[in-house]
Amino acid sequence: MLLKDHHAGYIEWDEFEKNQAHIAVNAFGQKGGVKSGRGGRALLAGLLTCGRCGRRLGVVYSRRTPGHPYYRCERINQMLAKPRCMTFGASRIDPAIGREIMRAVTPMAIEAAMEAERMHKNNCDERRRMVDLDLQQARYEASLAERRYAACDPDNRLIAAQLEKSWEGALRRVADCEARLVEARQLNLAAPVPDFVGIAADLEAAWRAPKVDMRCRQQLLRALITDIIADVDEAQREVILTIHWKGGQHSQLPGGREFQKPAHLERHLASAGVYQTYWHGLRLIIL
């Protein structure tokens, strides 16, 4: 039996359900659902679903250094010993998805920048509030230690010495918390506020910034995209990606031109086991 609000909780019920949803999404090994972003060199790892068998596409890397990522439907071959549904490289798929993400978020860039600035200010205030709460707790413990020392029998030197030592330790914690609070206030005043509006005006540079790792990009994709269905048009030699956005908006990108695979690349992929047909053209249908 579940009785909501029967006792005062540490967090609200809505926040609890939100945390449970995040835990379910981050459960990488469980069946179903979009997998959590774990970094690597493939942008769409954990997001692609095979349009033919419905299984999740995996990521493999060529054996030649640095190891180029490829998306491959592997489960049907591992579980049923059937031919793989598809294999295609990430060299043109990932940049195209990145450009589409930039195109989708550009109209909301200024609003997102203002929200990021507000969150930055709230984070600074929250850190200062936590230090202030630590200081209040330290002062209470110091006051309690002082009262215990004052109530102690002076003739009981062993207990008095121990209480005096505890009092001194509590006073040192108060001094440390006061120093941390002063430092936090000075940092908030001296630290320059990030130029969120400037970042919004140049999202492409922010997306390609060296300090932005692949895991951060994957998390951004999961904030905007629910799932991506991949299929291959063998007649047109194109990879067809059906992208399901959160919110139901849709758009369409023109198809890419056919790319002929060089002979040396074919031999290398065959020897590496990565294979089969090198789909370098690209057509995106976003739903």
XYZ file of N, CA, C and O in Angstrom, residues 93-287:
780
model
N 26.996 10.347 -41.014
C 25.755 10.316 -40.255
C 25.832 11.268 -39.065
O 24.940 12.097 -38.848
N 26.885 11.163 -38.277
C 27.003 11.974 -37.064
C 27.044 13.474 -37.356
O 26.324 14.244 -36.709
N 27.877 13.955 -38.301
C 27.854 15.404 -38.583
C 26.499 15.893 -39.085
O 26.081 17.016 -38.757
N 25.790 15.068 -39.869
C 24.479 15.491 -40.359
C 23.484 15.631 -39.208
O 22.699 16.588 -39.166
N 23.524 14.702 -38.270
C 22.649 14.821 -37.104
C 23.032 16.041 -36.278
O 22.163 16.756 -35.759
N 24.329 16.298 -36.137
C 24.764 17.482 -35.405
C 24.254 18.762 -36.038
O 23.802 19.683 -35.342
N 24.325 18.839 -37.381
C 23.807 20.040 -38.056
C 22.299 20.178 -37.866
O 21.772 21.280 -37.703
N 21.602 19.056 -37.885
C 20.149 19.119 -37.694
C 19.800 19.542 -36.273
O 18.833 20.268 -36.048
N 20.595 19.099 -35.301
C 20.383 19.530 -33.920
C 20.577 21.039 -33.813
O 19.782 21.750 -33.172
N 21.642 21.553 -34.440
C 21.875 23.000 -34.412
C 20.733 23.750 -35.082
O 20.303 24.802 -34.600
N 20.231 23.230 -36.175
C 19.131 23.890 -36.869
C 17.871 23.898 -36.007
O 17.089 24.852 -36.029
N 17.673 22.822 -35.250
C 16.463 22.719 -34.438
C 16.499 23.635 -33.220
O 15.465 24.174 -32.816
N 17.676 23.809 -32.614
C 17.746 24.581 -31.378
C 18.058 26.049 -31.606
O 17.954 26.849 -30.663
N 18.437 26.436 -32.820
C 18.798 27.840 -33.061
C 17.662 28.805 -32.733
O 17.911 29.846 -32.115
N 16.392 28.552 -33.112
C 15.339 29.517 -32.763
C 15.163 29.721 -31.265
O 14.667 30.764 -30.838
N 15.540 28.729 -30.469
C 15.372 28.838 -29.021
C 16.683 29.158 -28.319
O 16.780 29.006 -27.100
N 17.690 29.580 -29.068
C 19.016 29.758 -28.483
C 19.031 30.867 -27.435
O 19.618 30.709 -26.362
N 18.397 31.998 -27.736
C 18.411 33.113 -26.796
C 17.664 32.755 -25.523
O 18.123 33.041 -24.404
N 16.523 32.115 -25.684
C 15.759 31.694 -24.508
C 16.552 30.691 -23.673
O 16.562 30.761 -22.438
N 17.220 29.763 -24.350
C 18.047 28.791 -23.626
C 19.224 29.470 -22.937
O 19.632 29.070 -21.841
N 19.778 30.504 -23.567
C 20.887 31.227 -22.953
C 20.440 31.939 -21.681
O 21.153 31.934 -20.668
N 19.259 32.540 -21.719
C 18.736 33.195 -20.517
C 18.463 32.182 -19.419
O 18.735 32.438 -18.233
N 17.948 31.014 -19.793
C 17.709 29.965 -18.810
C 19.025 29.456 -18.226
O 19.119 29.190 -17.015
N 20.047 29.319 -19.068
C 21.355 28.879 -18.573
C 21.952 29.908 -17.620
O 22.574 29.551 -16.610
N 21.774 31.177 -17.929
C 22.275 32.222 -17.032
C 21.542 32.186 -15.692
O 22.152 32.347 -14.625
N 20.228 31.963 -15.735
C 19.463 31.865 -14.497
C 19.909 30.647 -13.678
O 20.066 30.730 -12.444
N 20.141 29.508 -14.352
C 20.593 28.323 -13.644
C 21.983 28.522 -13.053
O 22.273 28.038 -11.953
N 22.845 29.245 -13.773
C 24.180 29.528 -13.247
C 24.094 30.366 -11.973
O 24.782 30.090 -10.980
N 23.230 31.364 -11.977
C 23.054 32.197 -10.790
C 22.459 31.390 -9.644
O 22.888 31.521 -8.483
N 21.488 30.521 -9.952
C 20.887 29.697 -8.905
C 21.899 28.716 -8.318
O 21.886 28.451 -7.110
N 22.784 28.177 -9.157
C 23.818 27.273 -8.647
C 24.768 27.991 -7.708
O 25.168 27.441 -6.670
N 25.148 29.214 -8.071
C 26.030 29.988 -7.193
C 25.336 30.290 -5.872
O 25.941 30.176 -4.794
N 24.065 30.676 -5.932
C 23.320 30.952 -4.697
C 23.157 29.694 -3.859
O 23.223 29.752 -2.621
N 22.946 28.556 -4.521
C 22.771 27.308 -3.786
C 24.066 26.893 -3.082
O 24.027 26.424 -1.931
N 25.200 27.062 -3.759
C 26.479 26.744 -3.101
C 26.708 27.648 -1.888
O 27.171 27.179 -0.845
N 26.388 28.937 -2.037
C 26.558 29.848 -0.908
C 25.593 29.501 0.229
O 25.935 29.585 1.415
N 24.379 29.071 -0.113
C 23.413 28.702 0.911
C 23.867 27.449 1.662
O 23.693 27.357 2.887
N 24.461 26.485 0.947
C 24.948 25.281 1.607
C 26.074 25.592 2.582
O 26.127 25.047 3.690
N 26.972 26.511 2.187
C 28.047 26.906 3.106
C 27.474 27.622 4.321
O 27.929 27.442 5.454
N 26.455 28.451 4.104
C 25.823 29.159 5.212
C 25.136 28.185 6.170
O 25.201 28.359 7.399
N 24.499 27.130 5.640
C 23.892 26.119 6.505
C 24.950 25.357 7.298
O 24.740 25.034 8.476
N 26.075 25.067 6.658
C 27.176 24.416 7.389
C 27.667 25.298 8.526
O 27.993 24.804 9.622
N 27.724 26.599 8.274
C 28.165 27.532 9.317
C 27.175 27.563 10.475
O 27.588 27.564 11.652
N 25.882 27.563 10.173
C 24.882 27.546 11.243
C 24.994 26.271 12.075
O 24.905 26.319 13.320
N 25.193 25.148 11.413
C 25.336 23.892 12.144
C 26.597 23.896 12.997
O 26.588 23.425 14.150
N 27.686 24.418 12.458
C 28.933 24.475 13.222
C 28.789 25.387 14.432
O 29.301 25.079 15.521
N 28.098 26.510 14.287
C 27.892 27.415 15.427
C 27.018 26.764 16.499
O 27.254 26.952 17.706
N 26.022 26.018 16.064
C 25.184 25.312 17.041
C 26.004 24.280 17.812
O 25.887 24.168 19.050
N 26.822 23.512 17.093
C 27.647 22.508 17.767
C 28.657 23.160 18.703
O 28.938 22.628 19.782
N 29.187 24.322 18.305
C 30.117 25.032 19.188
C 29.408 25.540 20.439
O 29.941 25.463 21.554
N 28.166 26.058 20.267
C 27.407 26.516 21.434
C 27.057 25.357 22.350
O 27.118 25.476 23.586
N 26.706 24.217 21.768
C 26.387 23.041 22.576
C 27.614 22.551 23.328
O 27.531 22.185 24.516
N 28.766 22.540 22.672
C 30.001 22.122 23.342
C 30.363 23.084 24.470
O 30.861 22.661 25.527
N 30.107 24.382 24.272
C 30.382 25.364 25.336
C 29.493 25.127 26.544
O 29.961 25.186 27.707
N 28.198 24.853 26.319
C 27.294 24.608 27.440
C 27.665 23.330 28.188
O 27.584 23.269 29.424
N 28.088 22.319 27.446
C 28.511 21.082 28.110
C 29.753 21.315 28.959
O 29.877 20.775 30.062
N 30.658 22.124 28.448
C 31.876 22.393 29.216
C 31.558 23.218 30.462
O 32.122 22.976 31.539
N 30.620 24.175 30.307
C 30.265 25.000 31.470
C 29.532 24.194 32.524
O 29.624 24.494 33.729
N 28.777 23.173 32.120
C 28.024 22.360 33.082
C 28.867 21.261 33.710
O 28.395 20.571 34.615
N 30.084 21.086 33.275
C 30.929 20.007 33.790
C 31.486 20.382 35.161
O 31.769 21.558 35.453
N 31.654 19.382 36.014
C 32.257 19.573 37.325
C 33.735 19.867 37.141
O 34.465 19.068 36.557
N 34.245 21.024 37.619
C 35.668 21.350 37.430
C 36.622 20.347 38.062
O 37.764 20.197 37.620
N 36.137 19.651 39.123
C 37.014 18.686 39.772
C 37.229 17.431 38.929
O 38.217 16.713 39.140
N 36.325 17.173 38.015
C 36.472 16.011 37.145
C 37.339 16.426 35.955
O 36.859 16.762 34.879
N 38.629 16.420 36.163
C 39.553 16.986 35.176
C 39.561 16.197 33.861
O 39.729 16.785 32.782
N 39.405 14.872 33.936
C 39.458 14.062 32.709
C 38.290 14.422 31.780
O 38.482 14.653 30.574
N 37.068 14.478 32.327
C 35.901 14.832 31.516
C 36.000 16.279 31.057
O 35.664 16.614 29.900
N 36.461 17.168 31.933
C 36.579 18.584 31.568
C 37.567 18.772 30.422
O 37.322 19.576 29.499
N 38.673 18.041 30.441
C 39.664 18.166 29.370
C 39.089 17.665 28.039
O 39.328 18.264 26.981
N 38.321 16.574 28.100
C 37.721 16.055 26.872
C 36.672 17.010 26.311
O 36.606 17.247 25.094
N 35.860 17.595 27.194
C 34.854 18.556 26.733
C 35.507 19.824 26.194
O 35.021 20.427 25.223
N 36.604 20.227 26.815
C 37.319 21.413 26.318
C 37.902 21.142 24.929
O 37.863 22.001 24.036
N 38.427 19.954 24.727
C 38.955 19.583 23.418
C 37.853 19.564 22.353
O 38.049 20.040 21.219
N 36.681 19.045 22.710
C 35.559 19.038 21.763
C 35.114 20.459 21.446
O 34.756 20.773 20.293
N 35.126 21.330 22.450
C 34.745 22.729 22.233
C 35.714 23.410 21.274
O 35.317 24.138 20.359
N 36.994 23.180 21.483
C 37.995 23.781 20.604
C 37.841 23.282 19.159
O 37.983 24.039 18.196
N 37.560 21.971 19.010
C 37.340 21.457 17.659
C 36.127 22.082 16.999
O 36.143 22.381 15.793
N 35.044 22.282 17.763
C 33.856 22.927 17.212
C 34.141 24.361 16.817
O 33.646 24.853 15.785
N 34.952 25.075 17.597
C 35.310 26.450 17.250
C 36.160 26.503 15.979
O 36.016 27.427 15.161
N 37.027 25.506 15.790
C 37.819 25.466 14.562
C 36.922 25.229 13.344
O 37.148 25.803 12.273
N 35.892 24.378 13.502
C 34.957 24.166 12.393
C 34.179 25.437 12.065
O 33.900 25.724 10.895
N 33.837 26.206 13.101
C 33.165 27.484 12.859
C 34.070 28.417 12.060
O 33.624 29.066 11.096
N 35.344 28.494 12.450
C 36.280 29.359 11.730
C 36.447 28.905 10.285
O 36.502 29.739 9.359
N 36.530 27.589 10.071
C 36.653 27.079 8.700
C 35.420 27.420 7.863
O 35.546 27.826 6.692
N 34.243 27.261 8.432
C 33.017 27.572 7.687
C 32.915 29.054 7.387
O 32.454 29.447 6.299
N 33.326 29.891 8.322
C 33.298 31.332 8.071
C 34.257 31.709 6.945
O 33.933 32.541 6.084
N 35.442 31.078 6.934
C 36.389 31.342 5.845
C 35.840 30.865 4.507
O 35.997 31.547 3.475
N 35.181 29.712 4.481
C 34.583 29.204 3.236
C 33.474 30.114 2.742
O 33.333 30.344 1.532
N 32.679 30.669 3.667
C 31.602 31.564 3.263
C 32.150 32.851 2.665
O 31.657 33.333 1.636
N 33.183 33.406 3.286
C 33.804 34.616 2.740
C 34.408 34.334 1.373
O 34.277 35.130 0.433
N 35.065 33.180 1.240
C 35.656 32.823 -0.049
C 34.588 32.637 -1.124
O 34.776 33.067 -2.278
N 33.454 32.010 -0.761
C 32.385 31.816 -1.740
C 31.805 33.142 -2.197
O 31.516 33.334 -3.381
N 31.646 34.088 -1.284
C 31.119 35.401 -1.663
C 32.096 36.151 -2.557
O 31.698 36.804 -3.521
N 33.372 36.042 -2.242
C 34.369 36.719 -3.076
C 34.450 36.108 -4.462
O 34.604 36.828 -5.454
N 34.339 34.771 -4.544
C 34.374 34.119 -5.853
C 33.177 34.522 -6.704
O 33.293 34.725 -7.913
N 31.999 34.640 -6.079
C 30.820 35.039 -6.827
C 30.946 36.454 -7.370
O 30.434 36.771 -8.449
N 31.639 37.316 -6.623
C 31.801 38.692 -7.079
C 32.910 38.817 -8.112
O 32.822 39.633 -9.037
N 33.976 38.014 -7.949
C 35.128 38.161 -8.830
C 35.024 37.335 -10.091
O 35.573 37.692 -11.133
N 34.308 36.196 -10.030
C 34.252 35.310 -11.193
C 33.440 35.955 -12.306
O 32.338 36.467 -12.069
N 33.966 35.973 -13.524
C 33.195 36.546 -14.642
C 32.019 35.652 -15.007
O 32.119 34.432 -14.997
N 30.911 36.274 -15.319
C 29.723 35.533 -15.730
C 29.919 35.050 -17.159
O 30.287 35.830 -18.038
N 29.723 33.763 -17.439
C 29.884 33.268 -18.816
C 28.965 33.994 -19.788
O 27.841 34.379 -19.450
N 29.454 34.193 -20.990
C 28.702 34.892 -22.027
C 27.744 33.908 -22.689
O 28.011 33.372 -23.762
N 26.602 33.676 -22.033
C 25.649 32.717 -22.562
C 25.012 33.214 -23.850
O 24.722 32.431 -24.747
N 24.775 34.527 -23.949
C 24.183 35.074 -25.166
C 25.144 34.916 -26.339
O 24.745 34.600 -27.457
N 26.443 35.120 -26.091
C 27.430 34.920 -27.147
C 27.499 33.479 -27.598
O 27.655 33.185 -28.781
N 27.356 32.553 -26.636
C 27.329 31.142 -26.993
C 26.111 30.824 -27.847
O 26.177 30.056 -28.807
N 24.974 31.436 -27.493
C 23.761 31.198 -28.273
C 23.907 31.696 -29.700
O 23.330 31.130 -30.634
N 24.671 32.778 -29.901
C 24.857 33.321 -31.241
C 25.797 32.468 -32.075
O 25.848 32.611 -33.297
N 26.563 31.601 -31.451
C 27.513 30.776 -32.183
C 27.430 29.348 -31.655
O 28.353 28.836 -31.022
N 26.298 28.715 -31.889
C 26.082 27.367 -31.368
C 27.011 26.351 -32.019
O 27.420 25.385 -31.392
N 27.340 26.583 -33.282
C 28.208 25.636 -33.984
C 29.581 25.575 -33.334
O 30.153 24.491 -33.144
N 30.114 26.742 -32.953
C 31.412 26.766 -32.273
C 31.319 26.114 -30.901
O 32.247 25.416 -30.468
N 30.200 26.334 -30.210
C 30.025 25.701 -28.901
C 29.917 24.186 -29.034
O 30.428 23.436 -28.208
N 29.252 23.717 -30.091
C 29.094 22.278 -30.316
C 30.437 21.619 -30.615
O 30.699 20.494 -30.189
N 31.294 22.318 -31.348
C 32.578 21.757 -31.748
C 33.721 22.153 -30.819
O 34.882 21.885 -31.136
N 33.423 22.789 -29.703
C 34.468 23.239 -28.788
C 35.280 22.048 -28.274
O 34.721 20.979 -28.001
N 36.589 22.197 -28.131
C 37.421 21.056 -27.680
C 37.051 20.555 -26.291
O 37.206 19.371 -26.001
N 36.550 21.446 -25.422
C 36.223 21.040 -24.062
C 34.876 20.320 -23.972
O 34.543 19.780 -22.916
N 34.108 20.322 -25.063
C 32.826 19.611 -25.077
C 33.090 18.180 -25.535
O 33.406 17.948 -26.706
N 32.986 17.238 -24.628
C 33.280 15.855 -24.984
C 32.060 15.191 -25.617
O 30.962 15.745 -25.666
N 32.272 13.985 -26.118
C 31.209 13.269 -26.817
C 30.058 12.919 -25.882
O 28.891 12.908 -26.295
N 30.349 12.659 -24.636
C 29.279 12.316 -23.697
C 28.325 13.489 -23.510
O 27.110 13.291 -23.413
N 28.856 14.701 -23.469
C 28.005 15.888 -23.341
C 27.114 16.037 -24.569
O 25.923 16.357 -24.454
N 27.666 15.811 -25.762
C 26.857 15.891 -26.980
C 25.758 14.818 -26.984
O 24.636 15.063 -27.406
N 26.097 13.617 -26.528
C 25.103 12.556 -26.480
C 23.974 12.897 -25.513
O 22.800 12.608 -25.784
N 24.300 13.511 -24.392
C 23.261 13.903 -23.451
C 22.373 14.991 -24.034
O 21.157 15.008 -23.777
N 22.950 15.898 -24.815
C 22.140 16.919 -25.473
C 21.182 16.279 -26.469
O 20.002 16.663 -26.554
N 21.653 15.291 -27.222
C 20.779 14.595 -28.158
C 19.618 13.935 -27.435
O 18.473 13.981 -27.908
N 19.881 13.327 -26.306
C 18.813 12.644 -25.579
C 17.820 13.608 -24.961
O 16.710 13.203 -24.617
N 18.224 14.864 -24.787
C 17.274 15.864 -24.313
C 16.323 16.315 -25.408
O 15.254 16.862 -25.107
N 16.678 16.085 -26.680
C 15.866 16.549 -27.799
C 15.257 15.418 -28.608
O 14.230 15.613 -29.260
N 15.891 14.249 -28.606
C 15.485 13.158 -29.485
C 15.038 11.967 -28.649
O 15.689 11.597 -27.665
N 13.918 11.367 -29.045
C 13.422 10.175 -28.369
C 14.064 8.914 -28.921
O 14.514 8.047 -28.167
N 14.116 8.798 -30.250
C 14.640 7.585 -30.860
C 14.944 7.876 -32.323
O 14.418 8.831 -32.901
N 15.819 7.057 -32.922
C 16.170 7.176 -34.335
C 16.049 5.790 -34.957
O 16.692 4.841 -34.504
N 15.234 5.684 -35.986
C 15.048 4.422 -36.710
C 15.917 4.472 -37.964
O 15.806 5.406 -38.766
N 16.771 3.499 -38.137
C 17.692 3.448 -39.270
C 17.265 2.364 -40.251
O 16.864 1.271 -39.855
N 17.354 2.694 -41.522
C 17.088 1.727 -42.576
C 17.997 2.077 -43.752
O 18.567 3.167 -43.819
N 18.111 1.154 -44.704
C 18.987 1.331 -45.860
C 18.173 1.148 -47.128
O 17.476 0.135 -47.290
N 18.230 2.134 -47.989
C 17.608 2.043 -49.308
C 18.662 1.514 -50.272
O 19.548 2.251 -50.718
N 18.598 0.228 -50.570
C 19.627 -0.399 -51.394
C 19.589 0.106 -52.829
O 20.629 0.166 -53.492
N 18.409 0.457 -53.317
C 18.315 0.952 -54.696
C 18.992 2.304 -54.846
O 19.715 2.554 -55.818
N 18.791 3.194 -53.873
C 19.385 4.524 -53.928
C 20.735 4.603 -53.214
O 21.374 5.657 -53.245
N 21.121 3.524 -52.532
C 22.371 3.485 -51.765
C 22.409 4.630 -50.763
O 23.346 5.423 -50.715
N 21.377 4.694 -49.949
C 21.246 5.746 -48.951
C 20.853 5.146 -47.608
O 20.144 4.140 -47.547
N 21.330 5.791 -46.556
C 20.892 5.475 -45.202
C 19.713 6.384 -44.866
O 19.808 7.598 -44.998
N 18.614 5.809 -44.468
C 17.413 6.570 -44.135
C 17.260 6.562 -42.620
O 17.138 5.503 -42.005
N 17.272 7.740 -42.036
C 17.127 7.876 -40.591
C 15.802 8.566 -40.287
O 15.566 9.688 -40.733
N 14.952 7.900 -39.540
C 13.707 8.487 -39.073
C 13.910 8.901 -37.623
O 14.069 8.044 -36.754
N 13.912 10.199 -37.396
C 14.255 10.736 -36.077
C 12.981 11.178 -35.375
O 12.241 12.019 -35.880
N 12.718 10.613 -34.233
C 11.557 10.965 -33.422
C 11.977 11.999 -32.388
O 12.724 11.702 -31.468
N 11.462 13.221 -32.579
C 11.797 14.324 -31.680
C 10.833 14.349 -30.502
O 9.693 13.928 -30.611
N 11.302 14.865 -29.408
C 10.428 15.119 -28.272
C 9.619 16.390 -28.581
O 10.184 17.457 -28.729
N 8.326 16.240 -28.656
C 7.481 17.369 -29.009
C 6.734 17.164 -30.306
O 5.773 17.886 -30.576
N 7.165 16.201 -31.126
C 6.419 15.860 -32.319
C 6.702 16.693 -33.549
O 6.039 16.509 -34.566
N 7.670 17.610 -33.532
C 8.001 18.378 -34.722
C 8.721 17.495 -35.743
O 9.322 16.475 -35.382
N 8.663 17.882 -37.003
C 9.295 17.088 -38.043
C 9.841 18.013 -39.127
O 9.360 19.133 -39.324
N 10.840 17.556 -39.804
C 11.430 18.249 -40.956
C 12.124 17.211 -41.822
O 12.191 16.035 -41.466
N 12.624 17.641 -42.954
C 13.223 16.698 -43.896
C 14.475 17.315 -44.494
O 14.502 18.509 -44.827
N 15.513 16.488 -44.621
C 16.758 16.898 -45.256
C 16.888 16.217 -46.611
O 16.429 15.085 -46.788
N 17.509 16.860 -47.594
C 17.687 16.219 -48.906
C 18.636 15.037 -48.813
O 19.519 14.979 -47.960
N 18.458 14.080 -49.706
C 19.299 12.887 -49.730
C 20.697 13.194 -50.219
O 20.930 14.084 -51.034
N 21.666 12.430 -49.705
C 23.050 12.602 -50.114
C 23.351 11.828 -51.384
O 22.633 10.923 -51.787
N 24.438 12.186 -52.016
C 24.794 11.513 -53.264
C 25.431 10.156 -52.969
O 25.952 9.905 -51.889
N 25.403 9.295 -53.953
C 25.986 7.963 -53.803
C 27.505 8.071 -53.754
O 28.112 8.882 -54.451
N 28.101 7.260 -52.919
C 29.554 7.256 -52.769
C 30.078 5.886 -53.145
O 29.650 4.871 -52.609
N 31.011 5.825 -54.086
C 31.608 4.561 -54.504
C 32.773 4.216 -53.580
O 33.655 5.039 -53.331
N 32.795 3.005 -53.121
C 33.821 2.576 -52.178
C 35.118 2.252 -52.906
O 35.123 1.470 -53.852
N 36.239 2.834 -52.481
C 37.513 2.490 -53.088
C 37.887 1.038 -52.814
O 37.454 0.433 -51.834
N 38.699 0.487 -53.711
C 39.058 -0.931 -53.595
C 39.862 -1.203 -52.339
O 39.642 -2.199 -51.647
N 40.809 -0.283 -52.003
C 41.636 -0.546 -50.820
C 40.798 -0.472 -49.543
O 41.032 -1.204 -48.582
N 39.766 0.402 -49.525
C 38.894 0.468 -48.360
C 38.051 -0.788 -48.244
O 37.820 -1.312 -47.160
N 37.621 -1.319 -49.362
C 36.829 -2.552 -49.349
C 37.645 -3.710 -48.791
O 37.169 -4.497 -47.985
N 38.901 -3.806 -49.214
C 39.746 -4.887 -48.702
C 39.976 -4.723 -47.207
O 39.976 -5.697 -46.453
N 40.182 -3.463 -46.781
C 40.444 -3.230 -45.360
C 39.223 -3.570 -44.515
O 39.329 -4.250 -43.484
N 38.037 -3.154 -44.949
C 36.836 -3.438 -44.184
C 36.540 -4.925 -44.161
O 36.076 -5.468 -43.154
N 36.803 -5.604 -45.259
C 36.580 -7.048 -45.285
C 37.513 -7.759 -44.319
O 37.116 -8.680 -43.608
N 38.774 -7.332 -44.271
C 39.724 -7.966 -43.363
C 39.414 -7.629 -41.917
O 39.689 -8.420 -41.018
N 38.842 -6.439 -41.678
C 38.539 -6.041 -40.306
C 37.228 -6.625 -39.823
O 36.922 -6.557 -38.639
N 36.441 -7.197 -40.720
C 35.163 -7.752 -40.337
C 34.106 -6.696 -40.100
O 33.091 -6.943 -39.475
N 34.320 -5.474 -40.538
C 33.393 -4.385 -40.280
C 32.339 -4.300 -41.345
O 31.157 -4.191 -41.049
N 32.730 -4.220 -42.557
C 32.097 -4.620 -43.795
C 31.057 -3.729 -44.334
O 31.101 -2.567 -44.074
N 30.232 -4.256 -44.996
C 29.701 -5.044 -46.094
C 29.416 -4.077 -47.202
O 30.101 -4.102 -48.174
N 28.441 -3.284 -47.086
C 28.192 -2.287 -48.105
C 28.453 -0.922 -47.482
O 27.980 -0.670 -46.399
N 29.221 -0.117 -48.156
C 29.620 1.161 -47.586
C 28.617 2.232 -48.015
O 28.687 2.794 -49.086
N 27.640 2.497 -47.157
C 26.595 3.462 -47.465
C 27.074 4.838 -47.054
O 27.106 5.178 -45.890
N 27.435 5.643 -48.021
C 27.958 6.959 -47.702
C 26.969 8.064 -48.046
O 27.144 9.197 -47.645
N 25.955 7.784 -48.836
C 24.923 8.771 -49.074
C 24.030 8.860 -47.843
O 23.985 7.947 -47.042
N 23.291 9.919 -47.721
C 22.520 10.117 -46.499
C 21.226 10.853 -46.830
O 21.234 11.837 -47.551
N 20.117 10.346 -46.318
C 18.836 11.054 -46.419
C 18.168 10.960 -45.052
O 18.038 9.886 -44.475
N 17.750 12.075 -44.511
C 17.144 12.111 -43.198
C 15.678 12.489 -43.315
O 15.343 13.449 -44.008
N 14.813 11.735 -42.643
C 13.406 12.097 -42.531
C 13.109 12.215 -41.054
O 13.201 11.227 -40.322
N 12.821 13.408 -40.593
C 12.641 13.654 -39.159
C 11.164 13.745 -38.850
O 10.437 14.514 -39.469
N 10.711 12.940 -37.884
C 9.313 12.933 -37.459
C 9.241 13.330 -36.000
O 10.095 12.966 -35.224
